[in-house]
Every structure is written in C-alpha cells, then in structure tokens.
One Martini backbone bead per residue (centre of mass of N, CA, C, O) as a GRO file, in nm:
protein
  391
    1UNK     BB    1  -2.064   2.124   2.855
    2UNK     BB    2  -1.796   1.987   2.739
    3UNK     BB    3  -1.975   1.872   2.485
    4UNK     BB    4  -2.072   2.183   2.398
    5UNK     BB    5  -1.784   2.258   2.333
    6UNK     BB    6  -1.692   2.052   2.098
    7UNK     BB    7  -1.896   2.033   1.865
    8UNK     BB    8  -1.738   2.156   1.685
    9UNK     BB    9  -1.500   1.977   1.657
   10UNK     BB   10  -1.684   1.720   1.588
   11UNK     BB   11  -1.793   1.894   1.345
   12UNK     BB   12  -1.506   1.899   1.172
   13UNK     BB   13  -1.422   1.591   1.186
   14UNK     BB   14  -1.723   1.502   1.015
   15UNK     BB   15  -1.613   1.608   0.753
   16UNK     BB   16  -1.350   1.497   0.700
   17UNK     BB   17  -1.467   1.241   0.681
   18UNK     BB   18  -1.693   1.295   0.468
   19UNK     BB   19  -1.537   1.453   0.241
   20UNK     BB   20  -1.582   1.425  -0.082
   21UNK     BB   21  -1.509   1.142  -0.218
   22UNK     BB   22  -1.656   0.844  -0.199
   23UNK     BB   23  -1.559   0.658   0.046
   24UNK     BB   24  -1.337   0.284   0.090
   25UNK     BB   25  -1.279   0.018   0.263
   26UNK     BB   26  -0.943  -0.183   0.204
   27UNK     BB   27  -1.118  -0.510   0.211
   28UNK     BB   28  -1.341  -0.468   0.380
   29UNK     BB   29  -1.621  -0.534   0.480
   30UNK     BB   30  -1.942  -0.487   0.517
   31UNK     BB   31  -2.225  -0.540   0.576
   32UNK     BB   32  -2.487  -0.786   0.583
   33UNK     BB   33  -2.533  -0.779   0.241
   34UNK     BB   34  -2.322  -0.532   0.188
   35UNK     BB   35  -2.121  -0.368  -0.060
   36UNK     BB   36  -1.815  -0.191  -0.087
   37UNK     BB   37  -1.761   0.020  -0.300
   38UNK     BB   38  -1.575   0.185  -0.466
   39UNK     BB   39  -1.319   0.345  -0.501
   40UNK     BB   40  -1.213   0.712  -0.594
   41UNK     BB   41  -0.994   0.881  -0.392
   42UNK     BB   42  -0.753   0.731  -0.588
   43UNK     BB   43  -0.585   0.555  -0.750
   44UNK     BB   44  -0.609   0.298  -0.878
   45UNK     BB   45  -0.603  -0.030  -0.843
   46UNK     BB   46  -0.444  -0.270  -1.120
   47UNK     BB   47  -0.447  -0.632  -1.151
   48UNK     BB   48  -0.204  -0.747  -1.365
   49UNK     BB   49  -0.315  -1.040  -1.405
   50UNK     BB   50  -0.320  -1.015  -1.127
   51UNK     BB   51  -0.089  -1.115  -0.876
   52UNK     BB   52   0.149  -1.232  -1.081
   53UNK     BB   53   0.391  -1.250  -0.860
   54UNK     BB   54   0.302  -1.493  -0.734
   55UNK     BB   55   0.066  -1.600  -0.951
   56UNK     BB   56  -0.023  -1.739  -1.223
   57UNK     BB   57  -0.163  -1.587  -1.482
   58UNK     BB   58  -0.500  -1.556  -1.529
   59UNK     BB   59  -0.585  -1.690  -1.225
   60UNK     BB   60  -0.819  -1.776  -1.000
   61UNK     BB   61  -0.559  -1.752  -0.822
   62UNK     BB   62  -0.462  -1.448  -0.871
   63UNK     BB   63  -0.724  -1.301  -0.795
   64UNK     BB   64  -0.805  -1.330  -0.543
   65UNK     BB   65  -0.559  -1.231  -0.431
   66UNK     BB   66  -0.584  -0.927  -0.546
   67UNK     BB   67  -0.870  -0.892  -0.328
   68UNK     BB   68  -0.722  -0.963  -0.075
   69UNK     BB   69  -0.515  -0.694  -0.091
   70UNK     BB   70  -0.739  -0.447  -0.263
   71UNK     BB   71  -0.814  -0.441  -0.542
   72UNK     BB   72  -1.005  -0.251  -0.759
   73UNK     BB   73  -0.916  -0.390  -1.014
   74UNK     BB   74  -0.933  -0.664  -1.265
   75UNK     BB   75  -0.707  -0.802  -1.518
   76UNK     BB   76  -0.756  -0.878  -1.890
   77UNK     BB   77  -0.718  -1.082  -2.138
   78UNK     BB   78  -0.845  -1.114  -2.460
   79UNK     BB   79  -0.917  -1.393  -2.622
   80UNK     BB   80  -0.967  -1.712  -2.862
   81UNK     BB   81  -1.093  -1.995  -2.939
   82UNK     BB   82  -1.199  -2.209  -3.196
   83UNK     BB   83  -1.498  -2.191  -3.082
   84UNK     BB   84  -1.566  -1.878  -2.974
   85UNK     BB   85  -1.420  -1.875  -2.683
   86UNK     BB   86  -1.389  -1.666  -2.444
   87UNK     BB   87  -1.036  -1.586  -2.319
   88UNK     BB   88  -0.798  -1.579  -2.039
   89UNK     BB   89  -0.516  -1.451  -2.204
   90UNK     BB   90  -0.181  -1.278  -2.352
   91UNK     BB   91  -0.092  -1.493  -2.560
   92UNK     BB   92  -0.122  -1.638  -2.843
   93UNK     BB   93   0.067  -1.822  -2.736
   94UNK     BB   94   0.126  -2.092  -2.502
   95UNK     BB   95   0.427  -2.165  -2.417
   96UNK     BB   96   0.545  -1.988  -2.213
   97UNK     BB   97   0.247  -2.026  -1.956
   98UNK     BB   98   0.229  -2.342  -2.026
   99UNK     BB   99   0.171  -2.726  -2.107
  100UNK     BB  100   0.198  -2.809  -2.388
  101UNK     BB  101   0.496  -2.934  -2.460
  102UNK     BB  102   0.369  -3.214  -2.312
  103UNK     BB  103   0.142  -3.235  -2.519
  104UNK     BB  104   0.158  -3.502  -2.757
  105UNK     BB  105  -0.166  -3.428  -2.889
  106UNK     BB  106  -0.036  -3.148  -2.984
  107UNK     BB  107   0.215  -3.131  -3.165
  108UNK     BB  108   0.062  -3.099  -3.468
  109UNK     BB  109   0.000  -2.740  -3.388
  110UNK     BB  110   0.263  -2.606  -3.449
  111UNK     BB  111   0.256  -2.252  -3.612
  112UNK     BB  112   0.301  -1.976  -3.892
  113UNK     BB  113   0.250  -1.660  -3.816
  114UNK     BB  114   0.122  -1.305  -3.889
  115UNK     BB  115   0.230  -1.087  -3.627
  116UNK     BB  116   0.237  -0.785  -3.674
  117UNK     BB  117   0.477  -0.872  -3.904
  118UNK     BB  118   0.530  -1.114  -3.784
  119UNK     BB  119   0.693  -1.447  -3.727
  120UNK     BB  120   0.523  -1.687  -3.569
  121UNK     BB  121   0.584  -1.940  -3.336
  122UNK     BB  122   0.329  -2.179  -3.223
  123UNK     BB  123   0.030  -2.197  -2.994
  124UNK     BB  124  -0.240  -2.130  -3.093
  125UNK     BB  125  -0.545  -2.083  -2.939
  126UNK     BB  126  -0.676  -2.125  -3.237
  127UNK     BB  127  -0.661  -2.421  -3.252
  128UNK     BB  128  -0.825  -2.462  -3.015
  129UNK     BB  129  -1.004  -2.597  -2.806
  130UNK     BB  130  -1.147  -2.604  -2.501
  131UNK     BB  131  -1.134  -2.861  -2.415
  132UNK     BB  132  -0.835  -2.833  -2.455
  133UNK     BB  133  -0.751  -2.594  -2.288
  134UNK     BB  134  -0.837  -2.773  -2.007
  135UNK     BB  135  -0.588  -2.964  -2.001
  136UNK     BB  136  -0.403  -2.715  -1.948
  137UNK     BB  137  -0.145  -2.577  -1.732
  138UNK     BB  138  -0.013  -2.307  -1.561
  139UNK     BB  139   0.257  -2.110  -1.555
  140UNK     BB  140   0.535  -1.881  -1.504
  141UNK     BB  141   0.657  -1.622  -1.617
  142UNK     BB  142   0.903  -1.635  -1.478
  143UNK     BB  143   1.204  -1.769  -1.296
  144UNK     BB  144   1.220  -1.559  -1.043
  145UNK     BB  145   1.011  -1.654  -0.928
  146UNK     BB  146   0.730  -1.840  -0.843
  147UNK     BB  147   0.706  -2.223  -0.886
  148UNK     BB  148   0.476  -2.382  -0.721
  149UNK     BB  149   0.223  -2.322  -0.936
  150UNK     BB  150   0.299  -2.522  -1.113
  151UNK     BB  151   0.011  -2.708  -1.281
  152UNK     BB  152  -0.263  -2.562  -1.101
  153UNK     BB  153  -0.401  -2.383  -1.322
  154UNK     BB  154  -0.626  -2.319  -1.547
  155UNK     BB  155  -0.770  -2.202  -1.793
  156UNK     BB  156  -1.000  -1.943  -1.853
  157UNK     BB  157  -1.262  -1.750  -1.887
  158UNK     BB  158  -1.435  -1.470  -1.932
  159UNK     BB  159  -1.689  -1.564  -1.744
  160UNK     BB  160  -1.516  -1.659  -1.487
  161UNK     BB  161  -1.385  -1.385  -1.447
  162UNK     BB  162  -1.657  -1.218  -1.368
  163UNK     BB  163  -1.731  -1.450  -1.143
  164UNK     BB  164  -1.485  -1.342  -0.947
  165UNK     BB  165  -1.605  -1.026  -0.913
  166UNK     BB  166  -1.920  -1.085  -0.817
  167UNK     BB  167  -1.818  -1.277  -0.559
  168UNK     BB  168  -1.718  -1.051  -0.407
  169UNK     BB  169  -1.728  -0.865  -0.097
  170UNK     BB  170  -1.652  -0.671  -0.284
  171UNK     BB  171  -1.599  -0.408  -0.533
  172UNK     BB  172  -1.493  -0.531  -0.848
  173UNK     BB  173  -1.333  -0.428  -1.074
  174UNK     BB  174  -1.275  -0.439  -1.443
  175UNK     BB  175  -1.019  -0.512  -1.706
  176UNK     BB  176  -1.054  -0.579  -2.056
  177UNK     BB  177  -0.869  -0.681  -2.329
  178UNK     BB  178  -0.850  -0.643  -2.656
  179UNK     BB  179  -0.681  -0.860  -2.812
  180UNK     BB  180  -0.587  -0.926  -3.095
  181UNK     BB  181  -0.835  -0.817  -3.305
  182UNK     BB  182  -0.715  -0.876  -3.583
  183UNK     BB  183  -0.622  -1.205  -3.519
  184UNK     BB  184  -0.907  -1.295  -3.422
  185UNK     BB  185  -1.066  -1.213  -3.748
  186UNK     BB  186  -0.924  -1.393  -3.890
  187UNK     BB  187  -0.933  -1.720  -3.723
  188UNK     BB  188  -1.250  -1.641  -3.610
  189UNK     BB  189  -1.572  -1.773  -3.653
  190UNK     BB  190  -1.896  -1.627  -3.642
  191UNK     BB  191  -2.212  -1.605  -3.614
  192UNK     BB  192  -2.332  -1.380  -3.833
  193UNK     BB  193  -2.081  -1.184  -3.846
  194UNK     BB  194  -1.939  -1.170  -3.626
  195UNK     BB  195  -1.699  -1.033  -3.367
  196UNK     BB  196  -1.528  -1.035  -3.163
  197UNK     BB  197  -1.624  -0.713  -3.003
  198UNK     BB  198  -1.915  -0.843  -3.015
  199UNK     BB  199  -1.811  -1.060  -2.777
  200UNK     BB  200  -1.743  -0.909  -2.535
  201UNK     BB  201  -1.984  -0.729  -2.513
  202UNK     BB  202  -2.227  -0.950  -2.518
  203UNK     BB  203  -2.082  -1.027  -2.230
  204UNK     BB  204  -2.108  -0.771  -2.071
  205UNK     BB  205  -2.396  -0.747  -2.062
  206UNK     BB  206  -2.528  -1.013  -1.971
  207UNK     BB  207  -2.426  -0.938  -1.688
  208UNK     BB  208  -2.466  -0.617  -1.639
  209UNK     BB  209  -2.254  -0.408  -1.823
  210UNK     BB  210  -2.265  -0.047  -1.769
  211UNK     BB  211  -2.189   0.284  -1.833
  212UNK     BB  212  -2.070   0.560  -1.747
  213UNK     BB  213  -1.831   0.692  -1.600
  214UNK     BB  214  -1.991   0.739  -1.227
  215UNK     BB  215  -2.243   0.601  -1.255
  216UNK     BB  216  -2.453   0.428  -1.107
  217UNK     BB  217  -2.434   0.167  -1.319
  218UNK     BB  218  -2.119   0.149  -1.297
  219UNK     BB  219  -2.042   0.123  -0.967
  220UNK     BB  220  -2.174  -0.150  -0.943
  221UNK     BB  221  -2.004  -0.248  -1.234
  222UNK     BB  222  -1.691  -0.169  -1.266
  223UNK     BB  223  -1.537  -0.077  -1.640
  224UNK     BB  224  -1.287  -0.124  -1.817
  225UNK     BB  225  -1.188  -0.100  -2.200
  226UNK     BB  226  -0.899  -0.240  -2.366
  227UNK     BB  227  -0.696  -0.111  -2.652
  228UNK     BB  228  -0.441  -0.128  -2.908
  229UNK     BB  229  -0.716  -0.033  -3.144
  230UNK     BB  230  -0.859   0.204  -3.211
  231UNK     BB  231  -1.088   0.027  -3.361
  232UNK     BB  232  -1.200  -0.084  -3.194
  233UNK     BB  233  -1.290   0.171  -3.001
  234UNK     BB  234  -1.461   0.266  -3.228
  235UNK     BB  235  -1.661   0.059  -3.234
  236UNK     BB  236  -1.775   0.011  -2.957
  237UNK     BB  237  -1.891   0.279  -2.912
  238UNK     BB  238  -2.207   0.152  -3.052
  239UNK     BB  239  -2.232  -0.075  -2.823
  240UNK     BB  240  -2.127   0.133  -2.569
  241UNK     BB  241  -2.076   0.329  -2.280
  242UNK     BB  242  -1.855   0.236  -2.164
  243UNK     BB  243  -1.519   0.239  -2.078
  244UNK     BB  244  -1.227   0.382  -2.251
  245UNK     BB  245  -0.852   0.255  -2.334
  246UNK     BB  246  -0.612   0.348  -2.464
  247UNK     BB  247  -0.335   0.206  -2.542
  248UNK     BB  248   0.066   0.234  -2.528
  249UNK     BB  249   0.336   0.190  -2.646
  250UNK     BB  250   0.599   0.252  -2.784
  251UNK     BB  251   0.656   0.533  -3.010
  252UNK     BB  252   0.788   0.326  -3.242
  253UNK     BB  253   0.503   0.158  -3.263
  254UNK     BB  254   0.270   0.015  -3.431
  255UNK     BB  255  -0.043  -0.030  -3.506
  256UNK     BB  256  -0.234  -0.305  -3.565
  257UNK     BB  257  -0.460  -0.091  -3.768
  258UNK     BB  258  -0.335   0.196  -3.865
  259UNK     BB  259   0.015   0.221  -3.874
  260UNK     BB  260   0.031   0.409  -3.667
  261UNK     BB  261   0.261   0.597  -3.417
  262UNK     BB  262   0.208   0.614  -3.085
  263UNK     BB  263   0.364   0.946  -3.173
  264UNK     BB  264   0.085   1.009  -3.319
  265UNK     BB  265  -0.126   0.925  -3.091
  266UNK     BB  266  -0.026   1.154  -2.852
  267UNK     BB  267  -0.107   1.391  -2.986
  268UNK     BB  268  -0.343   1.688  -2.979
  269UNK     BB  269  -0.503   1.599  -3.244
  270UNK     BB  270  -0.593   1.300  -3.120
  271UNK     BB  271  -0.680   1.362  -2.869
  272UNK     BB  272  -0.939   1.467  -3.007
  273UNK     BB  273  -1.031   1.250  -3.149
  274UNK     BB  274  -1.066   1.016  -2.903
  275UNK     BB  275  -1.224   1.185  -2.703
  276UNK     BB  276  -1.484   1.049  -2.830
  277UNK     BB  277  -1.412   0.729  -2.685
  278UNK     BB  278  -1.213   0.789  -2.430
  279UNK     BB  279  -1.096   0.861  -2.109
  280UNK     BB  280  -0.836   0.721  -2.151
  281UNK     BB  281  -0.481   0.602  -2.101
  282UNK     BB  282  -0.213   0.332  -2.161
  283UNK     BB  283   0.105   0.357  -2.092
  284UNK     BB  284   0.397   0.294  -2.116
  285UNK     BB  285   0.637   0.424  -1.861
  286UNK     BB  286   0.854   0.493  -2.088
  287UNK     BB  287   0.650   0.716  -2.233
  288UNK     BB  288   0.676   0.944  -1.990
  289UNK     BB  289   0.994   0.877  -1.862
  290UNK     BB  290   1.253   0.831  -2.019
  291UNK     BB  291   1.526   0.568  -2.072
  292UNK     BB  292   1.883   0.550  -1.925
  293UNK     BB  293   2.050   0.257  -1.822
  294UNK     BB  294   1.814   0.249  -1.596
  295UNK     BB  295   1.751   0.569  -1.602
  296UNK     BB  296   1.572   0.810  -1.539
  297UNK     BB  297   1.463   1.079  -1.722
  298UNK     BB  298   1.305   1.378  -1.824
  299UNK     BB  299   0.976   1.414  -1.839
  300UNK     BB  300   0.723   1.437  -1.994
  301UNK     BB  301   0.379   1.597  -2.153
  302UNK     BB  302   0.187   1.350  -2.147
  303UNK     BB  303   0.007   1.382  -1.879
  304UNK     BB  304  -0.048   1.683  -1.901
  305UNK     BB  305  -0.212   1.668  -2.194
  306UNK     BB  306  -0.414   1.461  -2.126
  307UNK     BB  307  -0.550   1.637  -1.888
  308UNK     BB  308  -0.632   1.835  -2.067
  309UNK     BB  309  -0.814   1.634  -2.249
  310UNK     BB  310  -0.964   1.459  -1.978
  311UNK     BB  311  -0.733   1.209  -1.972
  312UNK     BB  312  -0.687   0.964  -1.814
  313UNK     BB  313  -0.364   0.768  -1.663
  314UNK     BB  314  -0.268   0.409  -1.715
  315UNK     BB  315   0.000   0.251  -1.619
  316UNK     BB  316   0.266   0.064  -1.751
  317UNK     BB  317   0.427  -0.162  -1.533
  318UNK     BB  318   0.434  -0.252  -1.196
  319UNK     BB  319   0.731  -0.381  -1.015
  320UNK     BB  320   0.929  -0.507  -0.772
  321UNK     BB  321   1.193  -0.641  -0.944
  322UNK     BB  322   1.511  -0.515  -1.005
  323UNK     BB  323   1.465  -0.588  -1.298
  324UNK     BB  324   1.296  -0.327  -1.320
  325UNK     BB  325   1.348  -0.149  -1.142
  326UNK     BB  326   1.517   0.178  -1.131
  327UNK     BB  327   1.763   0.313  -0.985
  328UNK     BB  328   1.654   0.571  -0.893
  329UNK     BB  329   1.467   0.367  -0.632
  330UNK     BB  330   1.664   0.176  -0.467
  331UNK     BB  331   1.478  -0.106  -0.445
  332UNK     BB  332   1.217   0.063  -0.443
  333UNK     BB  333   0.842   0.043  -0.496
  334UNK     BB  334   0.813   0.320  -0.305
  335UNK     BB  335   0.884   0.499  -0.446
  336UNK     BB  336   0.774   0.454  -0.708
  337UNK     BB  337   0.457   0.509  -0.636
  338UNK     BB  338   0.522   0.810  -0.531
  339UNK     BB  339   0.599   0.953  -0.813
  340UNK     BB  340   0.336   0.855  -0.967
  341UNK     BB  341   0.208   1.005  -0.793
  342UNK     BB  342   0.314   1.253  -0.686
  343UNK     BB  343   0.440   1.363  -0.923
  344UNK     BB  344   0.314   1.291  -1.220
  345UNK     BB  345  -0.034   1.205  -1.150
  346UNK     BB  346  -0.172   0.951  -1.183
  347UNK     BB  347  -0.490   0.740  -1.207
  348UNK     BB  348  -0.316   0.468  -1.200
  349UNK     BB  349  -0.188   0.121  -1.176
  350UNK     BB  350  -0.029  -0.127  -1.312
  351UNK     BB  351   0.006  -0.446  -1.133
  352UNK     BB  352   0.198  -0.737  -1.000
  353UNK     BB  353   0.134  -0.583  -0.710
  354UNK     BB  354  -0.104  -0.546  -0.499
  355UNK     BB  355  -0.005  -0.526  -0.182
  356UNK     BB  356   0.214  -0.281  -0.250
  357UNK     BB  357   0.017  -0.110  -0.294
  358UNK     BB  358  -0.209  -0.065  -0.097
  359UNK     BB  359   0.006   0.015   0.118
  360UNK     BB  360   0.107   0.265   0.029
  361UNK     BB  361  -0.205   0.381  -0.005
  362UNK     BB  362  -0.250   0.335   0.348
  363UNK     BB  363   0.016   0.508   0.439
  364UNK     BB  364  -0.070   0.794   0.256
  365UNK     BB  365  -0.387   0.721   0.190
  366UNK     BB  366  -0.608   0.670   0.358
  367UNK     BB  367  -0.926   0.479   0.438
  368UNK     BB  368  -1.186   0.531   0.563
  369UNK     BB  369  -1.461   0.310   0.767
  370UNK     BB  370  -1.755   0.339   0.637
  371UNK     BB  371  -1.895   0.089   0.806
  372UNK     BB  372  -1.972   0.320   0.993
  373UNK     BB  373  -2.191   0.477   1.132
  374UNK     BB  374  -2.247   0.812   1.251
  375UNK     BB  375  -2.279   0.782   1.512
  376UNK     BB  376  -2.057   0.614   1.555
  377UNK     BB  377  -1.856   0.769   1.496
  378UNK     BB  378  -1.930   1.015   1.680
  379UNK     BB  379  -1.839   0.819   1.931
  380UNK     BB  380  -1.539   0.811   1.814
  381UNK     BB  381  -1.449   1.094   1.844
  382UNK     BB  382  -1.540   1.138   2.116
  383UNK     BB  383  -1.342   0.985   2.240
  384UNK     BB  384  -1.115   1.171   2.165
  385UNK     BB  385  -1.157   1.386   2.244
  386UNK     BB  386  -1.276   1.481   2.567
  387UNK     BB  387  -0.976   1.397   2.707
  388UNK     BB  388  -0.899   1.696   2.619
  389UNK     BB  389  -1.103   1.854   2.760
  390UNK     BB  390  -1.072   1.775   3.054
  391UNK     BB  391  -0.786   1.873   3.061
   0.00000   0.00000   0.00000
C-alpha cells in the first residue's frame, strides 16, 4: 500500500533521472569490456594539450592524468617531422619545451625561417627525423610550474596519441589541431603530392575515425578537427564529415592563410559562409570578453552571434595560475569557469587544469552514475522514498 502511494514519486524521480540528453559519470568504469559513452549534457571538458599545468604539455603522461581527471576530449597540436611523421607539439621550434639545446650533436640544425611574417630562429622540428626526435625530452614550459618531470617524457606521434585515447577506460574524444600548415606545407614533402592536411585526415580515417557530429559513429569515436587556417578547414571538407573548429586568435591578428584579420573573420558574413565548413569557433577568451590593466570589460556579442549561426563556441585557455586569472575572479579558477559557463554560455573549455574544471562541473552539474541498470536505480530511489512515506 505504501509503495503503491510512492510510485507517482518513484516514477517522478526515474523521469528526472533519465531526461533529456544521454548522461555519463566521469571517470568512473561501466559494466566490464562495455566502455562509458561521452558526456554530451553540459560544457566539454577540453585538456588543453593534456593536463599540462602538472605535466609538460603533449606527453602520454600528461594526457593520461587528464583522462584520470574526467577531461571529456584530449588535445593536441599536430607537426611533423622532417620525413613525414605527424608529431603531437605546439611550437615550430623545439627550444621552448624540450632538451634539445643539450644535445651538442644536433648544435648545426639551428635555422632562421619567415613563420607567418616573422623570422623565427631555433630548432624547428622539421629539420629532424623522427628517430632524431624521439632522443629529446620533454621540460615545463613555465618556470612557476612543477619542474620535476622535466627530462622524464619523449616527444610522441600523433599514432601514439591517438592510441592513448582509445585506450582509456571510458569514451574519450580528441581534438587535434592542424598547426602552421602553410609552414608544414612550404618544408615538407610527401609522396605523391599528398598535403600535410591529407596526412592529419588519412591518419584519423586509418583509426575509423569519422561521422558528423552527435552521429552514432561520431559518438564512438568523438573528434573534432580545429585549426587556425580556414583554408585548412575548407580543403578537408572534402576529405572528412568529421566536425571542424575555425580557432581565433587576437583579433588584430591577420589569419596565416587568407592575410584576412580575425576580426573580419568573426563578422556575420564570415559566419554565413564559414558555418557551411563547420560546426563551432574557439576564440581566444579575451576576444569575447576584453581585458584592461587585468580587468575584464563588458563582453562582446561574439558568443551570442556565433549561438545565432547555430555555432558552438569553445575558448581558450583556462589555467588556475595568478598569472593567467584576471582580477575580476579574486584568484580563484571556480569563479572564472562559473562565468564562463553560466554568465557567457560557451559550449566548451580548453584548460590546462583538468581536474579543477571537472570539479567545478561536478560539484555544480553533476552527472547521474548511469552504469546502474532501471531496476537498480528504482531500487535506489526507492529506498530514500520509503522511509518517509513511512513517517
């Protein structure tokens, strides 16, 4: 009789559990050998060249710790090296993030290119064979950082990057970027007239890597494709239904491929004809909120015009440290991602803070633990109902 008064609440609660878009606890297992789908019901989590604020940037040991956090997809920057070997770093040149100004046996590989209008001088990874690369290792980029893992992590592909994510215990998108692919297309050469963009593609098809975005084989394998070239993003067009991110840098920036500045890249003419190529922008954070003396200003109505072009918007970077957070959030990083999330709207985050952004959205919107079959929930539920039907 009890549990016949209760059952409208019963079936109330399993309603509430199960609404609206297919929810997933992270990190946790599911069922043994059935794998955790993607979360899809509230921001990405997006590790910003993996865990990278603990760990040097782009090392399996940095995406690892940020699939241990929760992050949603892994990113990286693709290279590549001087015979064709699509590499997982950030900078054209090695100086910065590796040890390379160590090893006396490479001191003549030193050169001075025109990258994007400058003249850049340093080691620039196209200049060595992967067997070369993989003898460097990897340091912190930031000084104020944990330096204790410098020297401990090689360069990786972007193969090994890939099998790191299908790897995880639970469904893990990625997120690689086309990096200076005028720059990779000018020193580079493949068999056959291939492009650099040719082998980024050939490489994740290779995986069974495809599908537009929310399809079902999208969902199995979630990727998307971003790069600052919109000429990139339109030639793989082409190649791939997979979804694709136009990034924006600064928006006195001129674009790498078209001399167009990034803020006529954002106008709603560009949105019209870019949104046939793809799905969303990622903005660096300070072209939609503008900053002074360290103080944001009155956001733009960059986000707000990208959501009317059905464009999702996904900025970067987040990072915890003093040094990044602007004044308005008082050091502290759950302020600045409660802004961006619940004031702003965006659709995703890069972080190099993995774990404090899962945090945030855990302790804010958590996900159901749906590895618990119907009946076991309603059994779940069922036993917080009861007793106070009883009283």
């Amino acid at each position: 009789m009890i549990l016949a008064r209760c059952l409208p609440l019963i079936w109330l609660s399993l309603l509430t559990v199960c609404a609206g878009r297919t929810l997933h606890p992270l990190p946790v297992k599911g069922p043994k050998n059935v794998k955790l789908q993607l979360q899809t019901s509230r921001p990405y989590n997006i590790a910003h060249r993996g865990s990278n604020g603990e760990i040097p940037e782009e090392t399996t040991a940095a995406y690892l710790k940020a699939i241990e956090e929760g992050t949603d997809f892994i990113e990286t920057d693709i290279l590549s090296s001087k015979d064709g070997v699509l590499i997982c770093f950030h900078d054209c040149i090695l100086d910065e993030t590796t040890d390379v100004a160590s090893h006396k046996e490479f001191a003549d590989r030193k050169r001075t290119y025109d990258v994007q209008g400058f003249n850049i001088t340093g080691f620039f990874t196209f200049d060595f064979t992967l067997k070369e690369l993989k003898k460097l290792r990897t340091k912190q980029r930031y000084t104020f950082r944990d330096q204790q893992y410098n020297g401990m992590y090689p360069i990786i592909t972007f193969d090994e990057f890939i099998t790191i994510a299908r790897d995880a215990p639970r469904v893990v998108g990625i997120y690689p970027e086309i990096k200076n692919p005028v720059l990779m297309n000018q020193h580079v050469k493949w068999p056959g007239g291939k492009k650099f963009e040719d082998k980024v593609v050939e490489t994740l098809k290779k995986y069974g890597y495809g599908g537009s975005y929310l399809s079902k084989k999208w969902l199995k394998k979630p990727l998307f494709i971003q790069s600052f070239a919109p000429t990139s993003l339109v030639y793989i067009s082409n190649l791939t239904d997979s979804p694709k991110v136009l990034l924006i840098d600064d928006v006195t920036m001129p674009t790498q491929d078209t001399n167009q500045t990034y803020a006529e890249i954002t106008s709603d003419a560009y949105f019209d004809y870019i949104k046939q190529y793809v799905v969303g922008i990622g903005p660096w954070k300070d072209t939609i909120v503008p900053v002074n003396n360290n103080y944001m200003l009155a956001p733009t109505d960059l986000v707000k015009r990208a959501h009317a072009h059905n464009l999702q918007v996904h900025p970067y970077t987040y990072r915890n440290e003093h040094e990044y957070l602007h004044f308005n959030f008082s050091q502290d990083p759950y302020k600045e991602y409660d802004y961006w999330i619940n004031k702003i709207g965006v659709d995703g985050l890069f972080t190099d803070f993995t774990g404090s952004l899962h945090n945030f959205q855990e302790w804010t919107s958590p996900l159901p633990d749906t590895s618990k079959s119907p009946r076991q929930l309603l059994g779940q539920i069922a036993s917080l109902v009861l007793p106070y039907a009883k009283a």
